[in-house]
PDB file of C-alpha atoms in Angstrom:
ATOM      1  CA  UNK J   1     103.380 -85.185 103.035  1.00 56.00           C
ATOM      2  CA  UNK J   2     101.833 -88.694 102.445  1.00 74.00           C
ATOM      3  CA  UNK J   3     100.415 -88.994  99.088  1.00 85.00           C
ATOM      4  CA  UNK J   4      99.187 -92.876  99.994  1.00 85.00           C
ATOM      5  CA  UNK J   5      96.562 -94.569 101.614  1.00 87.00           C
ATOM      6  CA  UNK J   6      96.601 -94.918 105.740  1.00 90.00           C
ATOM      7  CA  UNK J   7      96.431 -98.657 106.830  1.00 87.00           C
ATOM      8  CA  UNK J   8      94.431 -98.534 109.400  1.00 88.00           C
ATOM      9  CA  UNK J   9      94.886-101.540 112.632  1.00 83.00           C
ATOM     10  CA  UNK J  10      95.790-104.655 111.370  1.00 81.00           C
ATOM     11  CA  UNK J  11      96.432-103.539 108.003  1.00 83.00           C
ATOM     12  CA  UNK J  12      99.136-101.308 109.081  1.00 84.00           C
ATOM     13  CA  UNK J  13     102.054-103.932 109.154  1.00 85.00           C
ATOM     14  CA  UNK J  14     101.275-103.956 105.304  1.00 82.00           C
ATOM     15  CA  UNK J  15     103.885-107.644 105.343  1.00 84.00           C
ATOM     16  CA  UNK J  16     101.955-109.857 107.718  1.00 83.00           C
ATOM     17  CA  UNK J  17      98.504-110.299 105.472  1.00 78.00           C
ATOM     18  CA  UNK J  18      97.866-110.524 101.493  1.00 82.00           C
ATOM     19  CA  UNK J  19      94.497-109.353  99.917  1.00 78.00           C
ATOM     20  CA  UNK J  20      94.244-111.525  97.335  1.00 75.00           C
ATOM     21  CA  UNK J  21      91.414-113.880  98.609  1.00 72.00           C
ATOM     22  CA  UNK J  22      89.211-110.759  99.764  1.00 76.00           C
ATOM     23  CA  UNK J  23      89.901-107.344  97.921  1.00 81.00           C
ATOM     24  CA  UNK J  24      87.275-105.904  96.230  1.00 85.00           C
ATOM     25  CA  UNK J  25      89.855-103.871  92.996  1.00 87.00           C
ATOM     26  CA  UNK J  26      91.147-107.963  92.534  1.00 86.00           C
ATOM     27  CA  UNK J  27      86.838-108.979  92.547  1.00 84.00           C
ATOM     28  CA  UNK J  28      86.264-106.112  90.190  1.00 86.00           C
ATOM     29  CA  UNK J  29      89.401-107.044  87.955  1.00 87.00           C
ATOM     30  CA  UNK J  30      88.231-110.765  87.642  1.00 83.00           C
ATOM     31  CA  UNK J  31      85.330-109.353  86.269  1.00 81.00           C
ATOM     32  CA  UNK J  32      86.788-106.950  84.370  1.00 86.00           C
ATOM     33  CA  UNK J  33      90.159-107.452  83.890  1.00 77.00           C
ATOM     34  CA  UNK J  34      91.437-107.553  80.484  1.00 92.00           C
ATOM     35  CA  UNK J  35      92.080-104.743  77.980  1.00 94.00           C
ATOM     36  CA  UNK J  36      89.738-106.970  75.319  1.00 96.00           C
ATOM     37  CA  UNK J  37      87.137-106.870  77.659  1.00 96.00           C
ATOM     38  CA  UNK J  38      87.025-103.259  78.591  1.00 96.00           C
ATOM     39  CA  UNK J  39      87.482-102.445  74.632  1.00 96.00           C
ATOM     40  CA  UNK J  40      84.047-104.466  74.511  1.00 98.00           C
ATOM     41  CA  UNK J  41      82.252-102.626  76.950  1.00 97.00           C
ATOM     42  CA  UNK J  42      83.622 -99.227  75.648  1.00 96.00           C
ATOM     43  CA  UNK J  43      82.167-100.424  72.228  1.00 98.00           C
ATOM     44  CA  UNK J  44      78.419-101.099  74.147  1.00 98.00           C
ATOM     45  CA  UNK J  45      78.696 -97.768  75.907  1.00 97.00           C
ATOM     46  CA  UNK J  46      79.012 -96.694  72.268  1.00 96.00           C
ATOM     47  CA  UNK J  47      76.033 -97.874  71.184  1.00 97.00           C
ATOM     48  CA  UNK J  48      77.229-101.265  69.382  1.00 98.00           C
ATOM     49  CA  UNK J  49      75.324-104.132  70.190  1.00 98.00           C
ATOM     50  CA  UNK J  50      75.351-107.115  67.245  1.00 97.00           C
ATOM     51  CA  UNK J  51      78.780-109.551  67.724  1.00 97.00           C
ATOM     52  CA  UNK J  52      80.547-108.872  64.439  1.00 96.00           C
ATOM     53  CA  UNK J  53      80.151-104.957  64.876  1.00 98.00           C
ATOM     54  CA  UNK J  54      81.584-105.241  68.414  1.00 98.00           C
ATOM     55  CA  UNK J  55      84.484-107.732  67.507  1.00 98.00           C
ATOM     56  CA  UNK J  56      85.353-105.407  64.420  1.00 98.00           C
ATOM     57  CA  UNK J  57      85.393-102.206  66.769  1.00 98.00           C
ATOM     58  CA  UNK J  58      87.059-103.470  69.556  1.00 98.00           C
ATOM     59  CA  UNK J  59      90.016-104.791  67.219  1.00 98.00           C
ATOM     60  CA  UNK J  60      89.392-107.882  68.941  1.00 98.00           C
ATOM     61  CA  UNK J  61      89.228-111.337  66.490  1.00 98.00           C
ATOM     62  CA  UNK J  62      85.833-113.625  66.783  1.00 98.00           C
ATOM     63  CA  UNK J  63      87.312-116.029  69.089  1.00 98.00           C
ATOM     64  CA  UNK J  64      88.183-113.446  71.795  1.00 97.00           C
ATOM     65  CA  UNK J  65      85.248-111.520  71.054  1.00 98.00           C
ATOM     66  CA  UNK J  66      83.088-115.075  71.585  1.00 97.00           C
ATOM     67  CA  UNK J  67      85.358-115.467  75.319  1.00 96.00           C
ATOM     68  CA  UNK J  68      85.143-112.188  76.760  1.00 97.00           C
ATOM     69  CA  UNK J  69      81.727-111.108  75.944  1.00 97.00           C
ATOM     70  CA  UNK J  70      80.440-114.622  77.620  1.00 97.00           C
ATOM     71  CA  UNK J  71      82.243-113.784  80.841  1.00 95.00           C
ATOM     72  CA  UNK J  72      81.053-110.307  80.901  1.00 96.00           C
ATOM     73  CA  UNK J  73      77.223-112.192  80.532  1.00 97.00           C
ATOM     74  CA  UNK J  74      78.220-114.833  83.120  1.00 96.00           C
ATOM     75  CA  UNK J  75      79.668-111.533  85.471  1.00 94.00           C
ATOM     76  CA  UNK J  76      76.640-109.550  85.044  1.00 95.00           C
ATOM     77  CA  UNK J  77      78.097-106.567  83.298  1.00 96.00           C
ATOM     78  CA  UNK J  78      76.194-107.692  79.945  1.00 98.00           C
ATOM     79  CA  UNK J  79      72.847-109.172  78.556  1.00 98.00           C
ATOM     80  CA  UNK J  80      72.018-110.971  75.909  1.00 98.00           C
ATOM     81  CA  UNK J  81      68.862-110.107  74.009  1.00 97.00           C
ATOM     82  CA  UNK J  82      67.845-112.141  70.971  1.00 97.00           C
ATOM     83  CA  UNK J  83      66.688-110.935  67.764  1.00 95.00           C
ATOM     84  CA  UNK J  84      65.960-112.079  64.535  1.00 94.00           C
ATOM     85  CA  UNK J  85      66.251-110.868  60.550  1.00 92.00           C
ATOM     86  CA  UNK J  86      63.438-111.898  58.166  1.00 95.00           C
ATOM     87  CA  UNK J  87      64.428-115.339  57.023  1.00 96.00           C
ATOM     88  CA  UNK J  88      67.666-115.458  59.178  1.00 94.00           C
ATOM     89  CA  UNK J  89      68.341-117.432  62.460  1.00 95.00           C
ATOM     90  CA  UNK J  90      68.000-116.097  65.593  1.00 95.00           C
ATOM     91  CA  UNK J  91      70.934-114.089  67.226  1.00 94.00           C
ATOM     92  CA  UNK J  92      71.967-112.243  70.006  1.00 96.00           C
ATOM     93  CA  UNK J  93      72.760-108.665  70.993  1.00 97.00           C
ATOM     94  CA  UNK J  94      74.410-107.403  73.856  1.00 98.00           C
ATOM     95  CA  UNK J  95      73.152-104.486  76.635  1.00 98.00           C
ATOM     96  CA  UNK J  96      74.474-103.128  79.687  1.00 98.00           C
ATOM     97  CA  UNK J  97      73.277-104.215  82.911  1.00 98.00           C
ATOM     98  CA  UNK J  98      72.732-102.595  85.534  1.00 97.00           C
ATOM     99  CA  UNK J  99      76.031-104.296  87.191  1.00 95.00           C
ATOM    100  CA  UNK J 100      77.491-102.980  83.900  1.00 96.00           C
ATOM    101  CA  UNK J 101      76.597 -99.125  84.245  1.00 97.00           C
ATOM    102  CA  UNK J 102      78.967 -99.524  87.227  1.00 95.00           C
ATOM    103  CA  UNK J 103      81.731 -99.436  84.885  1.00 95.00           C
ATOM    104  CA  UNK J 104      81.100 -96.061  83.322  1.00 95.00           C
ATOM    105  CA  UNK J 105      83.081 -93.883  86.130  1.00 95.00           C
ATOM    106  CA  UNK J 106      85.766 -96.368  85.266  1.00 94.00           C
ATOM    107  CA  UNK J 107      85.291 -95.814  81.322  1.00 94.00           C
ATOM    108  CA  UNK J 108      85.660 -92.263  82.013  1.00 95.00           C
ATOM    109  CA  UNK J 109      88.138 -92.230  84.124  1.00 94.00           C
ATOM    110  CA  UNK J 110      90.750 -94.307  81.768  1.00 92.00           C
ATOM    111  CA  UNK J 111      89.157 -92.224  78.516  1.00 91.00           C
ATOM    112  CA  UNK J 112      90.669 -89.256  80.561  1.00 90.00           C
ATOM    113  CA  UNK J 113      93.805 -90.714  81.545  1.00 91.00           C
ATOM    114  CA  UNK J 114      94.575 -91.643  78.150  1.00 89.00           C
ATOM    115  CA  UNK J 115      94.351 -88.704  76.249  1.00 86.00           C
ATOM    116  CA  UNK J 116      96.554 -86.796  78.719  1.00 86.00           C
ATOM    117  CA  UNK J 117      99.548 -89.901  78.287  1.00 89.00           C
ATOM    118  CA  UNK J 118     101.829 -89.133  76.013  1.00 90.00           C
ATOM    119  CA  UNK J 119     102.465 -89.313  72.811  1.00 88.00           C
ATOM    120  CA  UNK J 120      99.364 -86.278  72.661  1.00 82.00           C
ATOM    121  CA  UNK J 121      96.833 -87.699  70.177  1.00 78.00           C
ATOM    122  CA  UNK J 122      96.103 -86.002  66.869  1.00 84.00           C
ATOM    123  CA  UNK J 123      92.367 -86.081  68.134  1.00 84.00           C
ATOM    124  CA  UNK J 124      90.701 -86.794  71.057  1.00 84.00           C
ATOM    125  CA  UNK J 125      87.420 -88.346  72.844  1.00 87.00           C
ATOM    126  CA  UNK J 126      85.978 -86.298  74.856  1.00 90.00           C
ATOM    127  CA  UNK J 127      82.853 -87.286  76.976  1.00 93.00           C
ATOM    128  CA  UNK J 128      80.581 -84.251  77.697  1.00 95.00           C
ATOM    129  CA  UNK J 129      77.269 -83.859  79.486  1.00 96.00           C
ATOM    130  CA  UNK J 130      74.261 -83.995  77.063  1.00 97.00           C
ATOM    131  CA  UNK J 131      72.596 -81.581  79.326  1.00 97.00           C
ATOM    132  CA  UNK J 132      75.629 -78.566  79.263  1.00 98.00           C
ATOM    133  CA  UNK J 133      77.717 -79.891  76.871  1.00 97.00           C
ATOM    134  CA  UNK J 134      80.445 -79.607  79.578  1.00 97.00           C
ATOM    135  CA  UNK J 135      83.375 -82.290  79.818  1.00 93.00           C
ATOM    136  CA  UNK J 136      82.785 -85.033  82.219  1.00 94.00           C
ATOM    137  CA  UNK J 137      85.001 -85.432  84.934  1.00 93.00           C
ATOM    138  CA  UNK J 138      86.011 -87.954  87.459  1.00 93.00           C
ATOM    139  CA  UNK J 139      86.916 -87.633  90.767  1.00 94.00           C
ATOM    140  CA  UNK J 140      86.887 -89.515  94.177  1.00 95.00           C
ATOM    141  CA  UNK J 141      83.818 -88.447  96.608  1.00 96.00           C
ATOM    142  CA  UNK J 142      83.197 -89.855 100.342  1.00 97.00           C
ATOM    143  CA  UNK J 143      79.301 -90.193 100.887  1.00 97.00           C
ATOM    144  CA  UNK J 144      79.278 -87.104 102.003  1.00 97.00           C
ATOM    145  CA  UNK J 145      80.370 -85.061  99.350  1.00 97.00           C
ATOM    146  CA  UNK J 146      83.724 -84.423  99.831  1.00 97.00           C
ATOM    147  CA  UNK J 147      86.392 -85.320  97.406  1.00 96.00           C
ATOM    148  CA  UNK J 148      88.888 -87.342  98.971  1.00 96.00           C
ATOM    149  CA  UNK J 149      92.744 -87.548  98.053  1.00 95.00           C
ATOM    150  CA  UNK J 150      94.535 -91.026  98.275  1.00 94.00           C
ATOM    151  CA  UNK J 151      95.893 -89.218 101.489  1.00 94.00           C
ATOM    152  CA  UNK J 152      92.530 -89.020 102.816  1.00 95.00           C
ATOM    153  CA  UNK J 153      92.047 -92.558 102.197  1.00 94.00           C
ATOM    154  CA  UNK J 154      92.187 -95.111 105.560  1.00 94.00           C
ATOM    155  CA  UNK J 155      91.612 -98.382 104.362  1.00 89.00           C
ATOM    156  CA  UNK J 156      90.341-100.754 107.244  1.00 86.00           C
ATOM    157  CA  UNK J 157      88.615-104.086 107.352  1.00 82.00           C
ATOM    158  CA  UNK J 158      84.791-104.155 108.067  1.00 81.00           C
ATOM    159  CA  UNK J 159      83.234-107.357 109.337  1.00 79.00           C
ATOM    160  CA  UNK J 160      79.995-107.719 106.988  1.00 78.00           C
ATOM    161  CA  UNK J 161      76.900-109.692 107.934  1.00 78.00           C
ATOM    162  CA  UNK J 162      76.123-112.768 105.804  1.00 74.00           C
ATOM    163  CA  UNK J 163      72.808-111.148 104.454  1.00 66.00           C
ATOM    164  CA  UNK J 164      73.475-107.706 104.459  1.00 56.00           C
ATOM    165  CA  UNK J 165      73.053-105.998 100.891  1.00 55.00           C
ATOM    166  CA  UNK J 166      74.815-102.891  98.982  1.00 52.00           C
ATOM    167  CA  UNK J 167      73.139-100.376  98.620  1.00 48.00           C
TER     168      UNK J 167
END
């Protein structure tokens, strides 16, 4: 049985064509990309939002901090909000966009992996619905419902009009 992806037309001679200038996991990972960055948003899904408190969590140094949390502004993923103490300068917190809360499934996902890769952890994270208390999973739908297995997956091309938006 095929555990992989179907290349569908002229994807299927998998040597003749690269995806580098046009596939959407290489977009995402430009965005995304680096294990400083996705400590950063982990620590805003946690409910940081000041600099030093997400620099210090992440286990990230100012410098990198400074770098990856102006790309994830620049990407979209993060906003900057100013605020001000009494008698202090104004500075700037961080939220997650709405580009940004398209990162949780992705959060979750690697939260999951990891604490099933050995060695097994002392402790764990475990992400649960507020509403049941059960653990959230992730998982792979079509539109329609159905989960899908990377065997289930075609990948094709699809010609996109110039103003056509996501949905």
């Amino acid at each position: 049985m095929n555990d992989f992806f179907t290349l569908a037309s002229s994807l299927s001679d998998r040597d003749s064509w690269t995806a580098a200038d046009w596939c959407p996991m290489e977009r995402a990972l430009g965005l995304i990309g680096t294990r400083s960055a996705m400590t950063l948003l982990r620590e805003v899904f946690y409910g940081a939002t000041r600099f030093d408190d997400l620099a210090r969590r992440a286990g990230v140094t100012p410098a990198v901090a400074s770098q990856r949390l102006r790309q994830l502004v620049d990407n979209g993923l993060l906003e900057r909000r100013p605020y001000q103490e009494p008698g202090q300068r104004t500075r700037y917190e961080y939220a997650v966009t709405k580009g940004g809360l398209e990162v949780f499934p992705i959060i979750a996902a690697l939260s999951s992996l990891g604490d099933r890769l050995p060695p097994e952890p002392e402790k764990a994270v475990v992400l649960s619905h507020a509403g049941c208390g059960e653990p959230v999973i992730t998982e792979v739908r079509c539109a329609a419902g159905h989960p899908v297995a990377p065997a289930d997956t075609v990948v094709s091309i699809a010609q996109r009009t110039p103003n056509a938006q996501k949905g």
